[in-house]
Amino acid sequence: MIPSELINFKNSKKIIALTAWDSITGSLAEVAGADIVLVGDSLGMVALGYKTTLPVTLKNMVDHTNAVCRGFSYNLDAQPLLICDLPFLSYQCGEDKAVENAGKIIKDTPAKGVKLEGAEPETLDVISRLIRMGIPVMGHVGLTPQNFLNQGLKQQGDNYLTQEKIKQDAKSLEKLGCFAIVLEHVPNLLAKDISENLKIPTIGIGAGKYCDGQIRVTADLLGLTDKQPPFCEPLIDGKNIFKDKLKKWIEDERLN
Ligand code: KIV
């Protein structure tokens, strides 16, 4: 599948996306049936031990994207659509630099597109250039964690003006040719309104059930993270389950 084919799912099949950061999580996401695997810059927290996504580098993204793909099956047709986040400062320092950095992801990894956050005028110029240069782009509006020093991590779109801005941003991203848009931590009815008024799919996280698809950070779903976001109920208490199993194994081994 190439990114533009995702539009065929709109109104016909709920799109499911999971994040992955290494070959094990890449393999898990594929065998579980995800349509999209995002190597998100959340790997800064879930794989590299940072407190935020800000320190993540382009090299981190390239290395982890290649690792994720090495976990996929050999059947190219069965593989999920692999998308890679552009990390902080890889697309904020001018269009040429952004093309060079996004191009590196497309040249040096099997990712078929990049995701980047926001829709400020400079970001829209960058997105337009990337798409014209042949690099598919997934947009991301609402809560944009790379901007957390301004926004915090709270829900976005809590009043008429900010809701109108998010709607306008989503429209602008569609107009430029983004193949899909992540809506993060916005009110459900705002996400519904945006989803109904776009031709491209919306992929929600903390944005309610009316989006065309859902994405979650796999470590949050599996209960592996220390700080669980309010919009992701873990499926299992992974951290404690694995800890208890390992503890038991260590205790048994000491007795042997
Ligand atoms: O980095 C990430 O994992 C993301 C998802 C939360 C959408 O951007």
Short mmCIF file of C-alpha atoms and ligand atoms in Angstrom, two decimals:
data_model
loop_
_atom_site.label_atom_id
_atom_site.label_comp_id
_atom_site.label_asym_id
_atom_site.label_seq_id
_atom_site.Cartn_x
_atom_site.Cartn_y
_atom_site.Cartn_z
CA MET A 1 0.00 0.00 0.00
CA ILE A 2 1.17 3.53 -0.67
CA PRO A 3 -0.06 6.35 1.61
CA SER A 4 -2.56 7.86 -0.86
CA GLU A 5 -4.42 4.53 -0.97
CA LEU A 6 -5.50 5.04 2.65
CA ILE A 7 -8.26 7.28 1.36
CA ASN A 8 -10.02 4.12 0.12
CA PHE A 9 -10.60 3.18 3.78
CA LYS A 10 -12.51 6.38 4.54
CA ASN A 11 -16.13 5.45 5.24
CA SER A 12 -15.45 1.75 4.62
CA LYS A 13 -13.01 0.40 7.21
CA LYS A 14 -11.74 1.78 10.51
CA ILE A 15 -8.01 2.40 10.11
CA ILE A 16 -5.88 1.04 12.94
CA ALA A 17 -2.41 2.37 13.60
CA LEU A 18 0.07 1.37 16.28
CA THR A 19 3.43 2.82 17.16
CA ALA A 20 6.56 0.68 17.14
CA TRP A 21 10.18 1.39 18.02
CA ASP A 22 12.12 -1.84 17.49
CA SER A 23 11.88 -5.12 15.63
CA ILE A 24 9.83 -6.82 18.38
CA THR A 25 7.16 -4.11 18.49
CA GLY A 26 7.22 -3.85 14.68
CA SER A 27 6.57 -7.57 14.41
CA LEU A 28 3.84 -7.44 17.11
CA ALA A 29 2.04 -4.57 15.39
CA GLU A 30 2.13 -6.37 12.06
CA VAL A 31 0.92 -9.76 13.31
CA ALA A 32 -1.80 -8.06 15.37
CA GLY A 33 -3.15 -6.57 12.14
CA ALA A 34 -2.32 -2.86 12.24
CA ASP A 35 -2.88 -1.06 8.93
CA ILE A 36 -0.26 1.56 9.75
CA VAL A 37 2.85 1.32 11.91
CA LEU A 38 4.12 4.68 13.03
CA VAL A 39 7.66 5.00 14.30
CA GLY A 40 6.64 7.94 16.47
CA ASP A 41 9.03 10.27 18.21
CA SER A 42 7.33 8.99 21.38
CA LEU A 43 10.18 6.47 21.12
CA GLY A 44 12.11 9.17 22.97
CA MET A 45 10.13 8.19 26.07
CA VAL A 46 9.28 4.54 25.45
CA ALA A 47 12.66 3.41 24.10
CA LEU A 48 15.28 6.01 24.96
CA GLY A 49 14.25 7.03 28.47
CA TYR A 50 13.77 10.75 27.78
CA LYS A 51 11.05 12.72 29.56
CA THR A 52 9.82 14.36 26.32
CA THR A 53 10.15 13.93 22.55
CA LEU A 54 12.37 17.01 22.20
CA PRO A 55 15.82 15.33 22.42
CA VAL A 56 15.03 12.74 19.71
CA THR A 57 17.35 13.02 16.69
CA LEU A 58 16.96 12.22 13.02
CA LYS A 59 19.50 9.42 13.46
CA ASN A 60 17.38 7.93 16.26
CA MET A 61 14.40 7.92 13.88
CA VAL A 62 16.35 6.37 11.00
CA ASP A 63 17.87 3.64 13.18
CA HIS A 64 14.58 2.73 14.91
CA THR A 65 12.59 2.80 11.66
CA ASN A 66 15.01 0.31 10.12
CA ALA A 67 14.79 -1.86 13.24
CA VAL A 68 10.98 -1.82 13.12
CA CYS A 69 11.00 -2.87 9.48
CA ARG A 70 13.40 -5.73 10.21
CA GLY A 71 10.62 -7.11 12.44
CA PHE A 72 8.10 -7.20 9.58
CA SER A 73 7.34 -10.35 7.58
CA TYR A 74 9.02 -10.85 4.20
CA ASN A 75 5.68 -10.55 2.40
CA LEU A 76 5.78 -6.94 1.24
CA ASP A 77 2.05 -6.97 0.41
CA ALA A 78 1.16 -8.02 3.96
CA GLN A 79 3.32 -5.41 5.64
CA PRO A 80 1.63 -2.44 7.31
CA LEU A 81 2.16 1.04 5.92
CA LEU A 82 5.32 2.28 7.64
CA ILE A 83 5.41 5.98 8.56
CA CYS A 84 8.16 7.81 10.43
CA ASP A 85 7.90 10.95 12.57
CA LEU A 86 10.11 13.91 11.79
CA PRO A 87 11.71 14.82 15.12
CA PHE A 88 11.93 18.27 16.72
CA LEU A 89 14.16 20.70 14.76
CA SER A 90 14.40 18.43 11.71
CA TYR A 91 11.76 20.48 9.83
CA GLN A 92 11.67 23.79 11.72
CA CYS A 93 14.92 25.23 10.32
CA GLY A 94 13.94 26.04 6.77
CA GLU A 95 12.49 24.22 3.80
CA ASP A 96 15.80 23.01 2.33
CA LYS A 97 16.82 21.42 5.60
CA ALA A 98 13.37 19.84 5.96
CA VAL A 99 13.54 18.32 2.47
CA GLU A 100 17.04 17.01 3.19
CA ASN A 101 15.96 15.45 6.52
CA ALA A 102 12.64 13.99 5.34
CA GLY A 103 14.44 12.79 2.20
CA LYS A 104 16.98 11.00 4.38
CA ILE A 105 14.17 9.07 6.05
CA ILE A 106 12.74 8.08 2.67
CA LYS A 107 16.18 7.18 1.22
CA ASP A 108 17.71 5.42 4.23
CA THR A 109 14.66 3.56 5.60
CA PRO A 110 11.70 1.66 4.13
CA ALA A 111 9.23 4.30 5.47
CA LYS A 112 6.72 5.38 2.86
CA GLY A 113 5.92 8.74 4.40
CA VAL A 114 6.67 11.14 7.22
CA LYS A 115 4.50 12.71 9.91
CA LEU A 116 5.09 16.16 11.24
CA GLU A 117 3.31 18.30 13.78
CA GLY A 118 1.42 21.55 13.45
CA ALA A 119 0.05 23.81 10.74
CA GLU A 120 1.69 27.16 11.33
CA PRO A 121 2.43 29.09 8.10
CA GLU A 122 6.10 27.99 8.04
CA THR A 123 5.08 24.37 8.63
CA LEU A 124 2.52 24.53 5.82
CA ASP A 125 5.24 25.81 3.46
CA VAL A 126 7.47 22.90 4.47
CA ILE A 127 4.66 20.36 4.00
CA SER A 128 3.79 21.76 0.59
CA ARG A 129 7.42 21.50 -0.52
CA LEU A 130 7.85 17.95 0.82
CA ILE A 131 4.74 16.74 -0.96
CA ARG A 132 5.75 18.42 -4.23
CA MET A 133 9.18 16.75 -3.90
CA GLY A 134 7.55 13.32 -3.67
CA ILE A 135 7.50 12.77 0.08
CA PRO A 136 4.05 11.79 1.40
CA VAL A 137 3.08 13.66 4.58
CA MET A 138 0.72 12.80 7.42
CA GLY A 139 -0.38 15.91 9.33
CA HIS A 140 -0.83 16.13 13.12
CA VAL A 141 -2.94 18.77 14.88
CA GLY A 142 -4.55 19.28 18.29
CA LEU A 143 -2.07 18.38 21.01
CA THR A 144 1.34 18.48 19.37
CA PRO A 145 3.88 17.22 21.94
CA GLN A 146 6.87 18.91 20.26
CA ASN A 147 5.19 22.20 21.26
CA PHE A 148 4.54 21.18 24.85
CA LEU A 149 6.62 24.03 26.30
CA ASN A 150 3.90 26.35 24.90
CA GLN A 151 0.82 24.10 24.99
CA GLY A 152 1.45 21.79 27.91
CA LEU A 153 -0.04 18.32 27.47
CA LYS A 154 -3.66 19.28 28.01
CA GLN A 155 -6.59 18.77 25.67
CA GLN A 156 -6.67 21.33 22.85
CA GLY A 157 -9.72 23.03 21.34
CA ASP A 158 -11.55 23.91 24.53
CA ASN A 159 -13.21 27.06 23.15
CA TYR A 160 -14.79 28.29 19.92
CA LEU A 161 -11.72 30.14 18.67
CA THR A 162 -9.26 27.30 19.20
CA GLN A 163 -11.73 24.83 17.71
CA GLU A 164 -12.07 26.96 14.59
CA LYS A 165 -8.27 27.19 14.34
CA ILE A 166 -7.88 23.38 14.55
CA LYS A 167 -10.61 22.92 11.91
CA GLN A 168 -8.93 25.46 9.64
CA ASP A 169 -5.53 23.80 10.17
CA ALA A 170 -6.95 20.41 9.21
CA LYS A 171 -8.51 21.89 6.07
CA SER A 172 -5.21 23.54 5.11
CA LEU A 173 -3.34 20.25 5.54
CA GLU A 174 -5.83 18.45 3.33
CA LYS A 175 -5.58 21.20 0.70
CA LEU A 176 -1.79 20.82 0.58
CA GLY A 177 -2.12 17.10 -0.11
CA CYS A 178 -1.51 15.37 3.24
CA PHE A 179 -2.68 11.76 2.95
CA ALA A 180 -4.12 11.64 6.51
CA ILE A 181 -4.19 13.71 9.69
CA VAL A 182 -3.62 12.68 13.30
CA LEU A 183 -6.04 14.45 15.68
CA GLU A 184 -4.56 14.28 19.17
CA HIS A 185 -6.40 15.04 22.44
CA VAL A 186 -9.25 17.18 21.10
CA PRO A 187 -12.96 17.06 22.00
CA ASN A 188 -14.87 14.18 20.38
CA LEU A 189 -17.39 16.42 18.64
CA LEU A 190 -14.64 18.58 17.16
CA ALA A 191 -12.96 15.44 15.80
CA LYS A 192 -16.34 14.31 14.40
CA ASP A 193 -16.88 17.63 12.67
CA ILE A 194 -13.37 17.60 11.17
CA SER A 195 -13.68 13.95 10.08
CA GLU A 196 -17.00 14.60 8.37
CA ASN A 197 -15.67 17.62 6.52
CA LEU A 198 -12.44 16.14 5.16
CA LYS A 199 -11.99 13.75 2.26
CA ILE A 200 -8.76 12.34 3.73
CA PRO A 201 -8.87 10.07 6.80
CA THR A 202 -8.46 11.37 10.34
CA ILE A 203 -6.60 9.15 12.79
CA GLY A 204 -7.50 9.91 16.38
CA ILE A 205 -5.71 9.56 19.69
CA GLY A 206 -7.70 10.93 22.61
CA ALA A 207 -10.15 12.32 20.05
CA GLY A 208 -13.11 9.98 20.46
CA LYS A 209 -14.74 7.34 18.34
CA TYR A 210 -15.81 9.42 15.36
CA CYS A 211 -12.39 9.58 13.68
CA ASP A 212 -11.77 7.47 10.58
CA GLY A 213 -9.06 5.58 12.43
CA GLN A 214 -7.39 5.19 15.79
CA ILE A 215 -3.72 5.27 16.78
CA ARG A 216 -2.17 4.41 20.14
CA VAL A 217 1.34 4.29 21.53
CA THR A 218 1.77 0.52 21.88
CA ALA A 219 3.61 0.84 25.19
CA ASP A 220 0.60 2.70 26.64
CA LEU A 221 -1.80 -0.01 25.43
CA LEU A 222 0.36 -2.69 26.98
CA GLY A 223 0.66 -0.87 30.31
CA LEU A 224 4.43 -0.53 30.00
CA THR A 225 4.76 3.22 30.50
CA ASP A 226 5.21 5.02 33.80
CA LYS A 227 2.95 7.93 32.87
CA GLN A 228 -0.25 6.68 31.28
CA PRO A 229 -2.00 9.37 29.17
CA PRO A 230 -5.61 10.02 30.32
CA PHE A 231 -7.00 8.86 26.95
CA CYS A 232 -5.41 5.41 26.83
CA GLU A 233 -6.77 2.67 29.03
CA PRO A 234 -4.09 -0.04 29.19
CA LEU A 235 -5.20 -3.48 27.99
CA ILE A 236 -2.98 -5.21 30.52
CA ASP A 237 -0.79 -4.21 33.45
CA GLY A 238 2.25 -5.12 31.35
CA LYS A 239 4.90 -3.63 33.59
CA ASN A 240 3.78 -5.55 36.67
CA ILE A 241 3.04 -8.76 34.75
CA PHE A 242 6.54 -8.84 33.24
CA LYS A 243 8.17 -7.74 36.50
CA ASP A 244 6.43 -10.48 38.50
CA LYS A 245 7.32 -13.17 35.94
CA LEU A 246 10.98 -12.11 35.88
CA LYS A 247 11.12 -11.84 39.67
CA LYS A 248 9.74 -15.36 40.00
CA TRP A 249 12.24 -16.71 37.46
CA ILE A 250 15.13 -15.05 39.34
CA GLU A 251 13.93 -16.41 42.69
CA ASP A 252 13.55 -19.94 41.23
CA GLU A 253 16.99 -19.80 39.63
CA ARG A 254 18.62 -18.77 42.92
CA LEU A 255 17.13 -21.83 44.61
CA ASN A 256 18.47 -24.21 41.94
O1 KIV B 1 5.01 10.01 18.53
C1 KIV B 1 3.96 9.37 18.51
O2 KIV B 1 3.87 8.23 18.98
C2 KIV B 1 2.79 10.02 17.94
C3 KIV B 1 1.47 9.39 18.18
C4 KIV B 1 1.03 9.68 19.55
C5 KIV B 1 0.44 9.83 17.20
O3 KIV B 1 2.90 11.04 17.34
#
